[in-house]
Tab-separated table of C-alpha atoms and ligand atoms in Angstrom:
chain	number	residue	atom	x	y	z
S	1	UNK	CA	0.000	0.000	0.000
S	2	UNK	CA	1.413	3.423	-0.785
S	3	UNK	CA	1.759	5.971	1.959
S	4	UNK	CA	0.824	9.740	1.524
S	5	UNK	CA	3.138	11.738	4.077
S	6	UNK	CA	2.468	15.458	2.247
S	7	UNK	CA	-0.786	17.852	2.701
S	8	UNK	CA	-1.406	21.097	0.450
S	9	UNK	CA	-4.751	23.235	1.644
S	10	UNK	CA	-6.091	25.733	-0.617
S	11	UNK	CA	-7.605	28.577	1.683
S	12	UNK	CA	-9.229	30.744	-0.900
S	13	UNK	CA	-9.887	34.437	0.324
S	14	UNK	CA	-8.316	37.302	0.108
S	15	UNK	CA	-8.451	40.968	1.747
S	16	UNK	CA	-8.144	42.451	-1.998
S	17	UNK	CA	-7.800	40.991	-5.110
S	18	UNK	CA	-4.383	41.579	-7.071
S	19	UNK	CA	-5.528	42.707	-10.772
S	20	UNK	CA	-2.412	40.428	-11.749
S	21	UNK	CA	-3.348	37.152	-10.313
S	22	UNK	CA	-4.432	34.055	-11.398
S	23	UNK	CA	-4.814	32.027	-7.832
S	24	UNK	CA	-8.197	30.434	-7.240
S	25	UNK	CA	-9.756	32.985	-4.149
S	26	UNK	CA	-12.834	34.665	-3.193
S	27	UNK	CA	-13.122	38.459	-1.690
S	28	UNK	CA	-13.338	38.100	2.029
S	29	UNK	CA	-15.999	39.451	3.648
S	30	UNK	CA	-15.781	39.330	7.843
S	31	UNK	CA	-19.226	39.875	8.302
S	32	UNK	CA	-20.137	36.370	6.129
S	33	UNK	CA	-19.834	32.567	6.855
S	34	UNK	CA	-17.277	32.138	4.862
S	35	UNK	CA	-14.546	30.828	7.307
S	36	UNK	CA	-17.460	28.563	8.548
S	37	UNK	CA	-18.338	27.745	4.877
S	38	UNK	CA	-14.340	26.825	4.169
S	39	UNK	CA	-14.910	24.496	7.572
S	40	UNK	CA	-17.336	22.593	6.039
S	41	UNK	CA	-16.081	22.158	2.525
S	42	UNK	CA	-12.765	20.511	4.754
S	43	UNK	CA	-14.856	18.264	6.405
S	44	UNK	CA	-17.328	17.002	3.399
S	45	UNK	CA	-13.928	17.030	1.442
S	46	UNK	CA	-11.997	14.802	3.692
S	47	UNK	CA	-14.628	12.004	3.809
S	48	UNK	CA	-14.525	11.818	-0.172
S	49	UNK	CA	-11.185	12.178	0.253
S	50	UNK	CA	-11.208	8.861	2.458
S	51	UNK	CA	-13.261	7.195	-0.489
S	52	UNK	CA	-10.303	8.489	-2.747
S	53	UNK	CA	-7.687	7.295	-0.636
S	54	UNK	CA	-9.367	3.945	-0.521
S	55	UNK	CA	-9.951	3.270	-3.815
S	56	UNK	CA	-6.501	4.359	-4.725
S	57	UNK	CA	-4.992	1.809	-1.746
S	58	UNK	CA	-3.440	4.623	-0.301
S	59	UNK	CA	-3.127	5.265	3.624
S	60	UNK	CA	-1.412	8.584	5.074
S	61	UNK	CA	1.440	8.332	6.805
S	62	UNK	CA	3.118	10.952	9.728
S	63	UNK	CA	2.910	14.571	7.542
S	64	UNK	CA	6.349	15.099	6.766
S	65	UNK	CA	5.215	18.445	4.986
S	66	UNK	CA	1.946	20.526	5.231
S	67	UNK	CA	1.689	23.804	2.875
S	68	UNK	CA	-1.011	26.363	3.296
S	69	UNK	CA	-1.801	27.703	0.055
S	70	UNK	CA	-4.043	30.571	-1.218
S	71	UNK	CA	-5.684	32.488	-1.509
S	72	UNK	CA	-4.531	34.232	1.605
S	73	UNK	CA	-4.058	31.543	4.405
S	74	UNK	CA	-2.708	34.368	7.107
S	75	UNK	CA	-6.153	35.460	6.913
S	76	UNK	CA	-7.535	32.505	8.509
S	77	UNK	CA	-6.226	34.263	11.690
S	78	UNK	CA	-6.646	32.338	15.007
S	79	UNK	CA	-9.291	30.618	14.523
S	80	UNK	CA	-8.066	28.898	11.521
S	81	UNK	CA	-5.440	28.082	13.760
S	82	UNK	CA	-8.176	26.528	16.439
S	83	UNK	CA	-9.742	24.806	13.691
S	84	UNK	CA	-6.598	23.226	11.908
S	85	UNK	CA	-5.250	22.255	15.167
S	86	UNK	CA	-8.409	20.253	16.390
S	87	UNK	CA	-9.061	18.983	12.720
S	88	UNK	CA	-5.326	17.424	12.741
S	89	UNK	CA	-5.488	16.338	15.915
S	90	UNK	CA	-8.482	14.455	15.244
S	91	UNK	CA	-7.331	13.196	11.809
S	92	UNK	CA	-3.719	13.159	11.039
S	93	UNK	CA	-0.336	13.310	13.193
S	94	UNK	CA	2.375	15.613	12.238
S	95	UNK	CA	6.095	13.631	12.331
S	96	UNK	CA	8.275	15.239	14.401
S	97	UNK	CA	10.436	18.004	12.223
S	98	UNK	CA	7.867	18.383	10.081
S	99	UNK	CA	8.188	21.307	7.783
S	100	UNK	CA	4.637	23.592	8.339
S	101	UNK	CA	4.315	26.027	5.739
S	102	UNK	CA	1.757	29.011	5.302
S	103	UNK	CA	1.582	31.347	3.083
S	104	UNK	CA	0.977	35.384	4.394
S	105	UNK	CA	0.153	38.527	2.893
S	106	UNK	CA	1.860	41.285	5.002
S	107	UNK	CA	-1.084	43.036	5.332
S	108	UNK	CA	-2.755	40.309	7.201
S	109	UNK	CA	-0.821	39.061	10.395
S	110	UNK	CA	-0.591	39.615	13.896
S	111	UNK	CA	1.851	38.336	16.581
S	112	UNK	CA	-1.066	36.799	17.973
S	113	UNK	CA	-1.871	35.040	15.597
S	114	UNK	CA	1.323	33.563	14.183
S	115	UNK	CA	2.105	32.682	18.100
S	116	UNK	CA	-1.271	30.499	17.390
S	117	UNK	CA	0.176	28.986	14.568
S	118	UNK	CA	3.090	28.386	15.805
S	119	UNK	CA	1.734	26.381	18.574
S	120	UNK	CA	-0.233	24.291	16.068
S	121	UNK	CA	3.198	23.284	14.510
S	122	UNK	CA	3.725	26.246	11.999
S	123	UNK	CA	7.370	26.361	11.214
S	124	UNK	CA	7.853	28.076	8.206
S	125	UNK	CA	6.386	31.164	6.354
S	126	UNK	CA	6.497	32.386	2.785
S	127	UNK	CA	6.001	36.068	2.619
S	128	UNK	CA	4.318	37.986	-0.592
S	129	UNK	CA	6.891	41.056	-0.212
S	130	UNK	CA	6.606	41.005	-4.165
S	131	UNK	CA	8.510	44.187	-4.369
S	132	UNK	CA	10.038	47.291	-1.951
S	133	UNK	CA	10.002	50.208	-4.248
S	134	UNK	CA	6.762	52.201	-3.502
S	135	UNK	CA	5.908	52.826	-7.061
S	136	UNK	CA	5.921	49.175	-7.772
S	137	UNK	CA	3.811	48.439	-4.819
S	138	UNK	CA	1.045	50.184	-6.076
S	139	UNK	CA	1.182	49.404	-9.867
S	140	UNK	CA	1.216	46.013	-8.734
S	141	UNK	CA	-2.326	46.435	-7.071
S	142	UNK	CA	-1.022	45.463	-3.649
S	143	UNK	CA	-3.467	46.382	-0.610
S	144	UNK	CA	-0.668	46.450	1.854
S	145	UNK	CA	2.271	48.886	2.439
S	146	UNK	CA	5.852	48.960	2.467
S	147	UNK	CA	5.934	49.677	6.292
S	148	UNK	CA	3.743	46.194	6.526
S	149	UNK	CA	6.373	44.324	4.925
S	150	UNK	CA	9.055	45.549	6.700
S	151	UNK	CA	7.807	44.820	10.321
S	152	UNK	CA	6.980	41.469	8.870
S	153	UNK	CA	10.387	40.815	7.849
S	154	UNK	CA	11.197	42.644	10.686
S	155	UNK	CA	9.692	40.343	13.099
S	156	UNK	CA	10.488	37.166	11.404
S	157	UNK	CA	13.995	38.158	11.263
S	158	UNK	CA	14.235	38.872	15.477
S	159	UNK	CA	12.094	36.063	16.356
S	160	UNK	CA	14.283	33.233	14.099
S	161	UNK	CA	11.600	32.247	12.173
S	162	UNK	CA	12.099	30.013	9.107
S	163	UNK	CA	10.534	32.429	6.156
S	164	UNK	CA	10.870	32.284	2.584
S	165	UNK	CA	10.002	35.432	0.279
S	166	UNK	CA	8.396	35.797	-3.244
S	167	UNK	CA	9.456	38.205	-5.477
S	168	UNK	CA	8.277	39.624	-8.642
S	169	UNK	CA	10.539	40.473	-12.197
S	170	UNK	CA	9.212	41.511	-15.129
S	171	UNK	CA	7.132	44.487	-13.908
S	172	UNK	CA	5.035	46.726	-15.937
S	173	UNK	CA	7.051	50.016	-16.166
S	174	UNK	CA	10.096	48.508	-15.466
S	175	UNK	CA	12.439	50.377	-17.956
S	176	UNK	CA	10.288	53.910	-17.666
S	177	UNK	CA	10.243	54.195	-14.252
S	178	UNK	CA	13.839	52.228	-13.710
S	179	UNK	CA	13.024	49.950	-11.577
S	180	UNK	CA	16.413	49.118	-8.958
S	181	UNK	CA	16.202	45.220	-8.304
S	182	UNK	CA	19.368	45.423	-6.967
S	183	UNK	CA	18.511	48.234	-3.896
S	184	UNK	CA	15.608	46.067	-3.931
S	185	UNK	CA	17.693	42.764	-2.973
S	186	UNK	CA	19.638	44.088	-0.947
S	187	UNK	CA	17.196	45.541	1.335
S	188	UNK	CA	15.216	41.914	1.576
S	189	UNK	CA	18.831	39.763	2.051
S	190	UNK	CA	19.542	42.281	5.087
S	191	UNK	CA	16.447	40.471	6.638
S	192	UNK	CA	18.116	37.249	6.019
S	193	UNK	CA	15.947	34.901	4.627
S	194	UNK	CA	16.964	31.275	3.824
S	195	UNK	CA	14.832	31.160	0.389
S	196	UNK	CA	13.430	33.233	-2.155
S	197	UNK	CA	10.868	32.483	-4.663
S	198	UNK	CA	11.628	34.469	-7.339
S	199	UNK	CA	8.587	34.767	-10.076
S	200	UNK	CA	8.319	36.336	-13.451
S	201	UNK	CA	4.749	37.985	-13.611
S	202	UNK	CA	2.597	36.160	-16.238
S	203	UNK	CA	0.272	38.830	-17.295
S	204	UNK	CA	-2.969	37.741	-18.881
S	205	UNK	CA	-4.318	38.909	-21.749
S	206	UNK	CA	-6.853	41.320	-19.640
S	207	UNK	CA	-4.516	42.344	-17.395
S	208	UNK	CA	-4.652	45.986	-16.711
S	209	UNK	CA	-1.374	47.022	-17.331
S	210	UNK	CA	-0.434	44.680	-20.341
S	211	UNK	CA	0.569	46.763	-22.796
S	212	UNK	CA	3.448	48.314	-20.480
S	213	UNK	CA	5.070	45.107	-19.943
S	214	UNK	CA	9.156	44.787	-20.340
S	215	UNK	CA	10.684	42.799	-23.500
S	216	UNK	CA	12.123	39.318	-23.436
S	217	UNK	CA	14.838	40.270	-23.501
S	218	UNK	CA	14.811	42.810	-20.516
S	219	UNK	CA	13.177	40.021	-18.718
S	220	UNK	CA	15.922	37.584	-18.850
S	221	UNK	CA	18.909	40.548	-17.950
S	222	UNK	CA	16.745	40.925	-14.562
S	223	UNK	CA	16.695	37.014	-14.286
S	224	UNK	CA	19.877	35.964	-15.203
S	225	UNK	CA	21.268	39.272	-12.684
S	226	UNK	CA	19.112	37.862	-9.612
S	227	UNK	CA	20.113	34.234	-10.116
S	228	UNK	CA	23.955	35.395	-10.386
S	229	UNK	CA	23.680	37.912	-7.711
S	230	UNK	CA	21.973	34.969	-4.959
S	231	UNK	CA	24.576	32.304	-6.014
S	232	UNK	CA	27.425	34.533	-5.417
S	233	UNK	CA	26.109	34.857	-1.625
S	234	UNK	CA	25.619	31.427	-1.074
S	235	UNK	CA	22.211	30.328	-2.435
S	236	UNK	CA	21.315	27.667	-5.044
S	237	UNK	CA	18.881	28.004	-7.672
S	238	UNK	CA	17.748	24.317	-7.212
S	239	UNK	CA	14.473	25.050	-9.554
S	240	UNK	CA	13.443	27.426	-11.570
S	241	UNK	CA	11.502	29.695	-9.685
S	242	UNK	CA	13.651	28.832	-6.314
S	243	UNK	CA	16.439	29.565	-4.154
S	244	UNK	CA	17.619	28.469	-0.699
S	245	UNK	CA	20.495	28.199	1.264
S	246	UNK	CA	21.739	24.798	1.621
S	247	UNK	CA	19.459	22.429	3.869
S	248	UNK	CA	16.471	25.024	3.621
S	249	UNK	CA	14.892	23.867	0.065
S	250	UNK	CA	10.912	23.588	0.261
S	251	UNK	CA	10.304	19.978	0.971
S	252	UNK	CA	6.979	20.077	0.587
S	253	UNK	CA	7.240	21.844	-2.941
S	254	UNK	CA	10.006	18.876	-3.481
S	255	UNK	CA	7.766	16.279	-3.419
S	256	UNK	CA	6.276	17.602	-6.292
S	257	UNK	CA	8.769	18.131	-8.758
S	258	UNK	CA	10.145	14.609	-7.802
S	259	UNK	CA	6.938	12.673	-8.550
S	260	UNK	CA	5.995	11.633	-5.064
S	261	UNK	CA	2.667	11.627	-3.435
S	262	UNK	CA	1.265	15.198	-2.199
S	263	UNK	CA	-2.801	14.726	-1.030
S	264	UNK	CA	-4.173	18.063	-1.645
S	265	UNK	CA	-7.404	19.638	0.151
S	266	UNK	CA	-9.535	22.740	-0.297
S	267	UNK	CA	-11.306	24.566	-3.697
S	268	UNK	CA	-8.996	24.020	-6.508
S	269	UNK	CA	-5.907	22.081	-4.180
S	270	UNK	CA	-4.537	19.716	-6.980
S	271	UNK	CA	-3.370	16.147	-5.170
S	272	UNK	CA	-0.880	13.376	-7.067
S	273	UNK	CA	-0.890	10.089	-6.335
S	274	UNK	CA	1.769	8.047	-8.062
S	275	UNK	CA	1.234	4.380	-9.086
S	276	UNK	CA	2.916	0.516	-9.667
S	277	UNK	CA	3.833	1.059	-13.327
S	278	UNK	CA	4.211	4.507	-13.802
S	279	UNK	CA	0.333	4.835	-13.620
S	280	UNK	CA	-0.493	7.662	-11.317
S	281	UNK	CA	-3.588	9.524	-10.436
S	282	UNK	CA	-4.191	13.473	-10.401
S	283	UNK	CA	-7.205	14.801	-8.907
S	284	UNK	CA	-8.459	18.457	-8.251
S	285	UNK	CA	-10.991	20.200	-6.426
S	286	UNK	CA	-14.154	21.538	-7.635
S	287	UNK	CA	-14.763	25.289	-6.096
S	288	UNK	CA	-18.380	25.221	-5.285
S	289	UNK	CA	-18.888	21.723	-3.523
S	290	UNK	CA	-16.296	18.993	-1.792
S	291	UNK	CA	-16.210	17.073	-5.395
S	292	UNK	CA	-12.850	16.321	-7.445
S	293	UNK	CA	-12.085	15.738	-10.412
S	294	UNK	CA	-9.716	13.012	-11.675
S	295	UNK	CA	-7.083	12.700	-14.605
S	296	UNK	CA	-5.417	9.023	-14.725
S	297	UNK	CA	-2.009	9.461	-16.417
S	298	UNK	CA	-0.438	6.697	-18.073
S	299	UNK	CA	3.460	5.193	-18.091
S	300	UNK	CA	3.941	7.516	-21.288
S	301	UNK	CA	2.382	11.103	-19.950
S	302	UNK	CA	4.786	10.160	-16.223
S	303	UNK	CA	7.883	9.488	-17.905
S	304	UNK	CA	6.939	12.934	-19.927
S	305	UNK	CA	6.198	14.867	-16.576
S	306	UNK	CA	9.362	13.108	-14.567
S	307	UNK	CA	11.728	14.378	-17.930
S	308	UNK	CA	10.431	18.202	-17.046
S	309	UNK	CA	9.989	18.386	-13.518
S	310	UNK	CA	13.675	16.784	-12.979
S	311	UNK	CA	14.833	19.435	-15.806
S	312	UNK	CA	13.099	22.569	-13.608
S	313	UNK	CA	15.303	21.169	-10.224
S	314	UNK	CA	18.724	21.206	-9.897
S	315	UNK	CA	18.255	17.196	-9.550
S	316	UNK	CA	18.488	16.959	-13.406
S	317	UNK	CA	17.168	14.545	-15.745
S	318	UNK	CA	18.734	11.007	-15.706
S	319	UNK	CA	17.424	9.651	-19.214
S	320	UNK	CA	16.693	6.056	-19.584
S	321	UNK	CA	17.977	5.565	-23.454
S	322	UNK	CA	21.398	7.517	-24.011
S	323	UNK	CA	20.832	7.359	-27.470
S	324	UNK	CA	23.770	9.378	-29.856
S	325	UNK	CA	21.027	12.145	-30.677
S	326	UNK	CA	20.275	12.737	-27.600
S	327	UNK	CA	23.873	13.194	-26.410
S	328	UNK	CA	24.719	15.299	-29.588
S	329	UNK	CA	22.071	17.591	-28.029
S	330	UNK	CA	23.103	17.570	-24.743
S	331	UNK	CA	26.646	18.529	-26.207
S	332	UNK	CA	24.787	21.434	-28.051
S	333	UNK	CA	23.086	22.675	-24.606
S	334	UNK	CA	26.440	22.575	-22.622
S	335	UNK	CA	27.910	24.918	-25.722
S	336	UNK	CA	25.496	27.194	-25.248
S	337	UNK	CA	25.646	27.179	-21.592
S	338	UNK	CA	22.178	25.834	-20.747
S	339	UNK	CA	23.446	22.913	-18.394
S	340	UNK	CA	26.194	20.276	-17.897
S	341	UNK	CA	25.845	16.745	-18.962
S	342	UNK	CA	27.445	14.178	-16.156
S	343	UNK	CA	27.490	11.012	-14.796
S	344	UNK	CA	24.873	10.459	-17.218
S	345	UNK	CA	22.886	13.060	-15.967
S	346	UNK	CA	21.638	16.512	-17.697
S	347	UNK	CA	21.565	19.697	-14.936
S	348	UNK	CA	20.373	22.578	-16.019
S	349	UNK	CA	22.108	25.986	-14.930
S	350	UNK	CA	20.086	29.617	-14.995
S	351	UNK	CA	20.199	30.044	-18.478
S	352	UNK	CA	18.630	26.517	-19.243
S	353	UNK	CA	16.023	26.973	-16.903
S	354	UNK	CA	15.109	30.365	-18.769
S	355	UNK	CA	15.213	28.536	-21.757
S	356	UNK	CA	13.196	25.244	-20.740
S	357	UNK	CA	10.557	25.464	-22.542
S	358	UNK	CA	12.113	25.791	-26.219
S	359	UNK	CA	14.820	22.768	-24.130
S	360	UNK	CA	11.390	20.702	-24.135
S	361	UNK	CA	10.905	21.304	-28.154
S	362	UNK	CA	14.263	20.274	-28.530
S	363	UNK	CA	13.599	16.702	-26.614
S	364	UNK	CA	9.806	16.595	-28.751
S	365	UNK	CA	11.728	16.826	-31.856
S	366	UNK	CA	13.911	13.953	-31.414
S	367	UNK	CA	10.652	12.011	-30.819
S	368	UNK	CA	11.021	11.602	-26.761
Q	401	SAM	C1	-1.004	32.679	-3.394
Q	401	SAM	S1	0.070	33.939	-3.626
Q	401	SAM	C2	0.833	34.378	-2.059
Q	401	SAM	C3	0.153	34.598	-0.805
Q	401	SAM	C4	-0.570	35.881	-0.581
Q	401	SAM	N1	-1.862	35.762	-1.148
Q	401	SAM	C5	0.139	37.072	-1.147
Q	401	SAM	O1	-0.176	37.476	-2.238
Q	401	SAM	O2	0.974	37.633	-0.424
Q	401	SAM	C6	1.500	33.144	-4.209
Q	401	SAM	C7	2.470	33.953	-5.029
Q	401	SAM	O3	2.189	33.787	-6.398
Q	401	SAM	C8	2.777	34.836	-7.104
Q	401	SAM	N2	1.888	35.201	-8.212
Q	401	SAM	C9	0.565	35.453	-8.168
Q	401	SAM	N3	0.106	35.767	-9.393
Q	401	SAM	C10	1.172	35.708	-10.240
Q	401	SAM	C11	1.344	35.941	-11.638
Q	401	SAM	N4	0.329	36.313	-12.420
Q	401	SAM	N5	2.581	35.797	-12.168
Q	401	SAM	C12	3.623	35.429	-11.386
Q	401	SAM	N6	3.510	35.201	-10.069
Q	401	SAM	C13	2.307	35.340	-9.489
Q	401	SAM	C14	2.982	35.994	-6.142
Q	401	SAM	O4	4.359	36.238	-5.985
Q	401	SAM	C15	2.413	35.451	-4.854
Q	401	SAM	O5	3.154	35.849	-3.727
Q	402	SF4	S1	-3.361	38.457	-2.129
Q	402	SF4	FE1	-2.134	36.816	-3.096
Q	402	SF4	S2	-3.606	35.211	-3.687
Q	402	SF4	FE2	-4.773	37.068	-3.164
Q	402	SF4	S3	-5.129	38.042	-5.112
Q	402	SF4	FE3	-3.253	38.954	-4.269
Q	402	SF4	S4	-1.554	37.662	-5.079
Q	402	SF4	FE4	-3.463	36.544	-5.398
């Protein structure tokens, strides 16, 4: 029987809603039931999550990693942290040095409440700074201010806490109005986090401010900078999006992007179960009622997701079949400076991971 030893929970409101983001979330309103509403959907979602779990011969194991997704899970507030607490308690049993994560706007904490948390087991945060020039706080729609960030950093930094930050490139504006990433850096690694999430905003084709956005090829200068500049001080880009010091990776995020089981709860949480075979099961949540939906992948679409998600880490890809084409390309990539071929093993560096997608063509076109 496989074990399941990894929980994500979508908590889906929000104080204000970004104009650049594409998260599942609802407005939150404190005068409605909809903290009550999110309690029930849990607890009609974990009984056909049982039914799930059953049918898929799967049992859960100590949580080695729980991740609190949103949606804004910092606004769950104490009693979330009441709730969770019982709702484990009763349920599930956190291994010891378990990594706790949950996500937090810095416009919605309290000390109070993350001393809640943290008696519940929360261990690690990831903060939305986004950005710490003022004009960039507003194009970017933010409800909270600079001053909020900083006495969030602030206060993680005195009280030890584990915290990772996201941060946003490719800005609208970013050339006119000069945006300084490197001030911007520097101000955030004197707080001194242990990882940084670093994202490049995908603006939809509604999005407000899309016909401002920077070049390619401005883009990649900020990316390629930022990756360079972290390295330098010590931190590895082990995925795309991702950098930690060494030992304080996301585990939970690991378990993804190495194939292993993550259950997933809440409107929209997305759950992997992997199979004998290299059958494995994908299900989602629907967002109006504790239903999911399922997508069986076969031995063909896992080997296909195991060749990118090893390519996004600094794991790299391992392939089966060395076949001549395949290492002429690899060649080609380590010419170009996309990664290093070793040991029968293809890493990719920055530049690859900027580059992965057209890196996936390459692979599609020698039929893999
Ligand atoms: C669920 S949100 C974080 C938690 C909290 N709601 C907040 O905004 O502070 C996760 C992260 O996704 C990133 N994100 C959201 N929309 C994005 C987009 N369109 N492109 C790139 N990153 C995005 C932001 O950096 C955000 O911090
Ligand atoms: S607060 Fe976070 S999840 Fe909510 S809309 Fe803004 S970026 Fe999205």
């Amino acid at each position: 029987m496989t074990q399941v030893s990894s929980l994500y929970l979508h908590v889906p409101f929000c104080k204000h809603l970004c104009n650049y983001c594409d998260f599942y979330k609802k407005l939150y309103d404190p005068n409605s039931n909809q903290i009550e509403d999110f309690h029930q959907f849990l607890s009609e979602s974990w009984q056909r999550h049982d039914i799930l779990m059953q049918e898929q011969n799967i049992s859960w194991a100590p949580l080695k990693t729980l991740y609190l997704g949103g949606g804004t899970p910092s606004l769950w507030g104490t009693k979330g942290a009441a709730f969770l607490g019982n709702w484990l308690k009763e349920r599930l049993t956190l291994s010891a040095g378990a990594e706790f994560t949950m996500e937090i706007d810095p416009g919605t904490w309290s000390t109070e409440m993350l001393s809640a948390w943290k008696e519940i087991g929360l261990n690690r945060i990831s903060i939305g700074t986004q950005t710490l020039d003022p004009n960039f706080i507003q194009i970017m729609d933010r409800s909270h201010s600079l001053d909020e960030s900083y006495s969030l950093l602030d206060y993680c930094h005195q009280n030890d806490w584990n915290f990772s930050l996201d941060f946003l490139l490719g800005l609208p504006f970013s050339r006119e109005k000069q945006r300084n990433i490197e001030t911007e850096l520097n101000r955030l690694l004197s707080y001194q986090p242990k990882h940084i999430s670093l994202y490049i905003l995908n603006a939809r084709s509604k999005y407000p401010h899309s016909q401002s956005m920077p070049d390619d090829e401005f883009i990649r200068e900020e990316y390629l900078f930022v990756s360079e500049y972290l390295r330098k001080l010590g931190f590895v880009h082990y995925e795309v999006s991702n950098f930690a010091l060494p030992g304080f990776e996301s585990k939970h995020n690991m378990k993804y992007w190495q194939g292993q089981a993550v259950a997933a709860l809440g409107p929209t949480g997305t759950g992997y179960f992997p199979q004998a075979e290299g059958q494995a099961l994908r299900y989602k949540w629907k967002v109006s009622k504790a239903e999911l939906e399922k997508e069986e992948l076969g031995p063909k679409e896992t080997a296909l997701e195991e060749i990118y998600l090893t390519l996004r880490t600094n794991f790299g890809w391992a392939p089966r079949q060395l076949t001549p084409a395949l290492q002429e390309l690899f060649k080609r990539w380590e010419v170009l400076n996309y990664g290093e071929f070793r040991d029968g093993k293809i890493k990719l560096g920055s530049l690859g991971y900027l580059m992965l997608d057209s890196l996936m063509d390459d692979l599609f076109r020698l039929g893999i």
